[in-house]
Amino acid sequence: MKKVFKLLPVLIAVIVLHACTRKGQICVNPTPNAESIFTTLTCAIDSSQVKTTIPEGDFVIVRSQADFDKLIDPSDCLEVDFAKNDVVVGREDLSGNHVSTNYTLTENCETNHLELDVSFELGIALVFATRIYGVVVPKLSEGQTVNVVVNR
C-alpha cells in the first residue's frame, strides 16, 4: 500500500505533463487579458478614425510608448501601460462593411509563443475600407513572439 502512495504523485505528474505534450497536437493555454486598444480611447473619436503607417496585411508588436506614438495617430487618445503590457497593432483592407472585430489570444505551451486570432465580422454591403486592429497583451518576455491569424 505504501508503494501505491509513493507512485501516486509520480503518476499524477506524468498525466499532467502528458496533457501538454501530445505528439501531433498543438497544446494551447487560453490567455486572459487580451483587450482591444479601442476600449482605452480617451478622446471622442471612432476607431475608424485611428491611422497607422503599418502596411496593409501586416502587424507590429509595439513594446514602448515612443514606438506607439510613431505608429498610431492620434496616439494620445489611447492609453496603454507599457510597463505591464505590449500592443499588437495591424492593418487590414476589408471588402465589406465592418460590423465587429473579435480577438482570441492563446499561448502555445510547447513554444511559449502567443497566437492572436483576429476575426472581422463583415456585413453584406460592398464597402472597401481599411481597418486598424490593436490588442493589449501581457508584457512579452525577451524573444517571445506573437503569431497573428486574420479571419474575414
PDB file of C-alpha atoms in Angstrom:
ATOM      1  CA  MET A   1       0.000   0.000   0.000  1.00  0.00           C
ATOM      2  CA  LYS A   2       2.917   2.366   0.746  1.00  0.00           C
ATOM      3  CA  LYS A   3       4.249   1.802  -2.781  1.00  0.00           C
ATOM      4  CA  VAL A   4       0.941   2.961  -4.215  1.00  0.00           C
ATOM      5  CA  PHE A   5       1.079   6.202  -2.216  1.00  0.00           C
ATOM      6  CA  LYS A   6       4.687   6.774  -3.343  1.00  0.00           C
ATOM      7  CA  LEU A   7       3.831   6.194  -7.011  1.00  0.00           C
ATOM      8  CA  LEU A   8       0.622   8.230  -6.997  1.00  0.00           C
ATOM      9  CA  PRO A   9       2.340  11.686  -7.168  1.00  0.00           C
ATOM     10  CA  VAL A  10       4.603  10.444  -9.964  1.00  0.00           C
ATOM     11  CA  LEU A  11       1.616   9.116 -11.890  1.00  0.00           C
ATOM     12  CA  ILE A  12      -0.255  12.406 -11.491  1.00  0.00           C
ATOM     13  CA  ALA A  13       2.800  14.375 -12.677  1.00  0.00           C
ATOM     14  CA  VAL A  14       3.144  12.168 -15.775  1.00  0.00           C
ATOM     15  CA  ILE A  15      -0.538  12.614 -16.647  1.00  0.00           C
ATOM     16  CA  VAL A  16      -0.367  16.403 -16.229  1.00  0.00           C
ATOM     17  CA  LEU A  17       2.806  16.700 -18.316  1.00  0.00           C
ATOM     18  CA  HIS A  18       1.439  14.373 -20.982  1.00  0.00           C
ATOM     19  CA  ALA A  19      -1.646  16.560 -21.386  1.00  0.00           C
ATOM     20  CA  CYS A  20       0.600  19.370 -22.632  1.00  0.00           C
ATOM     21  CA  THR A  21       2.969  17.317 -24.825  1.00  0.00           C
ATOM     22  CA  ARG A  22       0.802  15.150 -27.037  1.00  0.00           C
ATOM     23  CA  LYS A  23       2.503  14.350 -30.337  1.00  0.00           C
ATOM     24  CA  GLY A  24       0.763  15.717 -33.417  1.00  0.00           C
ATOM     25  CA  GLN A  25      -1.381  18.148 -31.458  1.00  0.00           C
ATOM     26  CA  ILE A  26      -0.680  21.728 -30.501  1.00  0.00           C
ATOM     27  CA  CYS A  27      -1.223  22.374 -26.839  1.00  0.00           C
ATOM     28  CA  VAL A  28      -2.622  25.814 -26.108  1.00  0.00           C
ATOM     29  CA  ASN A  29      -3.496  27.600 -22.932  1.00  0.00           C
ATOM     30  CA  PRO A  30      -6.125  30.329 -23.018  1.00  0.00           C
ATOM     31  CA  THR A  31      -4.589  33.661 -22.156  1.00  0.00           C
ATOM     32  CA  PRO A  32      -6.805  36.229 -20.492  1.00  0.00           C
ATOM     33  CA  ASN A  33      -6.122  39.945 -20.561  1.00  0.00           C
ATOM     34  CA  ALA A  34      -6.346  40.426 -24.339  1.00  0.00           C
ATOM     35  CA  GLU A  35      -8.098  43.763 -24.601  1.00  0.00           C
ATOM     36  CA  SER A  36      -8.755  45.887 -27.666  1.00  0.00           C
ATOM     37  CA  ILE A  37      -6.854  49.177 -27.640  1.00  0.00           C
ATOM     38  CA  PHE A  38     -10.096  50.836 -28.675  1.00  0.00           C
ATOM     39  CA  THR A  39     -11.609  50.179 -25.242  1.00  0.00           C
ATOM     40  CA  THR A  40      -8.983  52.603 -23.891  1.00  0.00           C
ATOM     41  CA  LEU A  41      -9.994  55.585 -26.047  1.00  0.00           C
ATOM     42  CA  THR A  42      -9.798  58.846 -24.113  1.00  0.00           C
ATOM     43  CA  CYS A  43     -10.855  61.135 -26.988  1.00  0.00           C
ATOM     44  CA  ALA A  44     -14.200  61.495 -28.711  1.00  0.00           C
ATOM     45  CA  ILE A  45     -13.164  59.615 -31.861  1.00  0.00           C
ATOM     46  CA  ASP A  46     -14.313  56.425 -33.520  1.00  0.00           C
ATOM     47  CA  SER A  47     -11.886  53.521 -34.012  1.00  0.00           C
ATOM     48  CA  SER A  48     -12.194  54.025 -37.790  1.00  0.00           C
ATOM     49  CA  GLN A  49     -10.517  57.435 -37.371  1.00  0.00           C
ATOM     50  CA  VAL A  50      -7.298  55.937 -35.993  1.00  0.00           C
ATOM     51  CA  LYS A  51      -4.493  55.819 -38.585  1.00  0.00           C
ATOM     52  CA  THR A  52      -1.226  53.897 -38.806  1.00  0.00           C
ATOM     53  CA  THR A  53       1.836  53.663 -41.030  1.00  0.00           C
ATOM     54  CA  ILE A  54       1.798  49.855 -40.903  1.00  0.00           C
ATOM     55  CA  PRO A  55       1.464  48.343 -44.417  1.00  0.00           C
ATOM     56  CA  GLU A  56      -1.802  46.581 -45.311  1.00  0.00           C
ATOM     57  CA  GLY A  57      -1.853  42.955 -44.181  1.00  0.00           C
ATOM     58  CA  ASP A  58       0.990  43.436 -41.719  1.00  0.00           C
ATOM     59  CA  PHE A  59       1.227  43.791 -37.931  1.00  0.00           C
ATOM     60  CA  VAL A  60       3.746  45.087 -35.410  1.00  0.00           C
ATOM     61  CA  ILE A  61       4.421  44.246 -31.779  1.00  0.00           C
ATOM     62  CA  VAL A  62       4.775  47.585 -30.004  1.00  0.00           C
ATOM     63  CA  ARG A  63       6.803  47.479 -26.794  1.00  0.00           C
ATOM     64  CA  SER A  64       7.171  51.170 -25.885  1.00  0.00           C
ATOM     65  CA  GLN A  65       5.213  54.415 -25.839  1.00  0.00           C
ATOM     66  CA  ALA A  66       7.737  56.030 -28.224  1.00  0.00           C
ATOM     67  CA  ASP A  67       7.174  53.310 -30.864  1.00  0.00           C
ATOM     68  CA  PHE A  68       3.424  53.513 -30.311  1.00  0.00           C
ATOM     69  CA  ASP A  69       3.492  57.283 -30.900  1.00  0.00           C
ATOM     70  CA  LYS A  70       5.332  56.746 -34.224  1.00  0.00           C
ATOM     71  CA  LEU A  71       2.839  54.136 -35.493  1.00  0.00           C
ATOM     72  CA  ILE A  72      -0.557  55.345 -34.293  1.00  0.00           C
ATOM     73  CA  ASP A  73      -2.277  58.664 -34.952  1.00  0.00           C
ATOM     74  CA  PRO A  74      -3.736  60.036 -32.716  1.00  0.00           C
ATOM     75  CA  SER A  75      -1.671  58.124 -30.137  1.00  0.00           C
ATOM     76  CA  ASP A  76      -2.612  60.441 -27.284  1.00  0.00           C
ATOM     77  CA  CYS A  77      -6.212  59.145 -27.448  1.00  0.00           C
ATOM     78  CA  LEU A  78      -5.159  55.617 -26.467  1.00  0.00           C
ATOM     79  CA  GLU A  79      -3.824  54.822 -23.009  1.00  0.00           C
ATOM     80  CA  VAL A  80      -1.563  51.799 -22.606  1.00  0.00           C
ATOM     81  CA  ASP A  81       0.678  50.946 -19.640  1.00  0.00           C
ATOM     82  CA  PHE A  82       3.818  49.746 -21.447  1.00  0.00           C
ATOM     83  CA  ALA A  83       5.476  48.783 -18.161  1.00  0.00           C
ATOM     84  CA  LYS A  84       2.971  45.919 -17.875  1.00  0.00           C
ATOM     85  CA  ASN A  85       1.784  45.412 -21.469  1.00  0.00           C
ATOM     86  CA  ASP A  86       2.734  45.310 -25.118  1.00  0.00           C
ATOM     87  CA  VAL A  87       0.411  46.033 -28.033  1.00  0.00           C
ATOM     88  CA  VAL A  88      -0.117  44.104 -31.246  1.00  0.00           C
ATOM     89  CA  VAL A  89      -1.272  46.503 -33.973  1.00  0.00           C
ATOM     90  CA  GLY A  90      -2.154  45.593 -37.546  1.00  0.00           C
ATOM     91  CA  ARG A  91      -3.910  46.868 -40.612  1.00  0.00           C
ATOM     92  CA  GLU A  92      -6.272  45.046 -42.975  1.00  0.00           C
ATOM     93  CA  ASP A  93      -8.133  46.147 -46.082  1.00  0.00           C
ATOM     94  CA  LEU A  94     -11.667  44.754 -45.991  1.00  0.00           C
ATOM     95  CA  SER A  95     -14.292  44.379 -48.693  1.00  0.00           C
ATOM     96  CA  GLY A  96     -17.488  44.629 -46.698  1.00  0.00           C
ATOM     97  CA  ASN A  97     -18.939  46.905 -44.094  1.00  0.00           C
ATOM     98  CA  HIS A  98     -17.293  46.313 -40.741  1.00  0.00           C
ATOM     99  CA  VAL A  99     -19.655  45.065 -38.049  1.00  0.00           C
ATOM    100  CA  SER A 100     -17.264  43.983 -35.304  1.00  0.00           C
ATOM    101  CA  THR A 101     -13.795  42.660 -34.514  1.00  0.00           C
ATOM    102  CA  ASN A 102     -13.228  39.759 -32.131  1.00  0.00           C
ATOM    103  CA  TYR A 103      -9.913  38.725 -30.608  1.00  0.00           C
ATOM    104  CA  THR A 104      -8.770  35.414 -29.158  1.00  0.00           C
ATOM    105  CA  LEU A 105      -5.325  35.166 -27.592  1.00  0.00           C
ATOM    106  CA  THR A 106      -3.812  31.785 -26.764  1.00  0.00           C
ATOM    107  CA  GLU A 107      -0.399  30.620 -25.645  1.00  0.00           C
ATOM    108  CA  ASN A 108       1.298  27.593 -27.185  1.00  0.00           C
ATOM    109  CA  CYS A 109       2.622  25.814 -24.105  1.00  0.00           C
ATOM    110  CA  GLU A 110       5.281  23.978 -26.139  1.00  0.00           C
ATOM    111  CA  THR A 111       6.875  27.104 -27.663  1.00  0.00           C
ATOM    112  CA  ASN A 112       5.718  29.773 -25.156  1.00  0.00           C
ATOM    113  CA  HIS A 113       4.667  31.960 -28.110  1.00  0.00           C
ATOM    114  CA  LEU A 114       1.281  33.647 -28.331  1.00  0.00           C
ATOM    115  CA  GLU A 115      -1.243  33.328 -31.142  1.00  0.00           C
ATOM    116  CA  LEU A 116      -3.704  36.117 -31.767  1.00  0.00           C
ATOM    117  CA  ASP A 117      -6.782  35.279 -33.796  1.00  0.00           C
ATOM    118  CA  VAL A 118      -8.376  38.422 -35.249  1.00  0.00           C
ATOM    119  CA  SER A 119     -11.853  37.844 -36.673  1.00  0.00           C
ATOM    120  CA  PHE A 120     -13.608  40.584 -38.605  1.00  0.00           C
ATOM    121  CA  GLU A 121     -17.366  40.263 -38.866  1.00  0.00           C
ATOM    122  CA  LEU A 122     -18.473  41.909 -42.104  1.00  0.00           C
ATOM    123  CA  GLY A 123     -21.907  42.946 -43.290  1.00  0.00           C
ATOM    124  CA  ILE A 124     -23.342  42.426 -46.754  1.00  0.00           C
ATOM    125  CA  ALA A 125     -22.759  45.935 -48.087  1.00  0.00           C
ATOM    126  CA  LEU A 126     -19.907  46.193 -50.590  1.00  0.00           C
ATOM    127  CA  VAL A 127     -17.665  48.734 -48.886  1.00  0.00           C
ATOM    128  CA  PHE A 128     -13.890  48.826 -49.219  1.00  0.00           C
ATOM    129  CA  ALA A 129     -12.226  50.089 -46.075  1.00  0.00           C
ATOM    130  CA  THR A 130      -9.018  49.836 -44.117  1.00  0.00           C
ATOM    131  CA  ARG A 131      -9.396  48.656 -40.530  1.00  0.00           C
ATOM    132  CA  ILE A 132      -6.819  49.022 -37.813  1.00  0.00           C
ATOM    133  CA  TYR A 133      -6.823  46.380 -35.112  1.00  0.00           C
ATOM    134  CA  GLY A 134      -4.938  46.531 -31.853  1.00  0.00           C
ATOM    135  CA  VAL A 135      -4.775  44.341 -28.801  1.00  0.00           C
ATOM    136  CA  VAL A 136      -3.155  44.982 -25.450  1.00  0.00           C
ATOM    137  CA  VAL A 137      -1.329  41.800 -24.383  1.00  0.00           C
ATOM    138  CA  PRO A 138       0.621  40.995 -21.221  1.00  0.00           C
ATOM    139  CA  LYS A 139       4.273  42.127 -21.430  1.00  0.00           C
ATOM    140  CA  LEU A 140       6.153  39.687 -23.631  1.00  0.00           C
ATOM    141  CA  SER A 141       9.398  38.173 -22.426  1.00  0.00           C
ATOM    142  CA  GLU A 142      12.595  38.694 -24.425  1.00  0.00           C
ATOM    143  CA  GLY A 143      12.366  36.631 -27.614  1.00  0.00           C
ATOM    144  CA  GLN A 144       8.690  35.784 -27.169  1.00  0.00           C
ATOM    145  CA  THR A 145       6.633  36.403 -30.306  1.00  0.00           C
ATOM    146  CA  VAL A 146       3.020  36.656 -31.371  1.00  0.00           C
ATOM    147  CA  ASN A 147       1.668  34.943 -34.461  1.00  0.00           C
ATOM    148  CA  VAL A 148      -1.367  36.777 -35.882  1.00  0.00           C
ATOM    149  CA  VAL A 149      -4.062  34.973 -37.863  1.00  0.00           C
ATOM    150  CA  VAL A 150      -6.682  37.177 -39.530  1.00  0.00           C
ATOM    151  CA  ASN A 151     -10.095  35.775 -40.444  1.00  0.00           C
ATOM    152  CA  ARG A 152     -12.572  37.686 -42.568  1.00  0.00           C
TER     153      ARG A 152
END
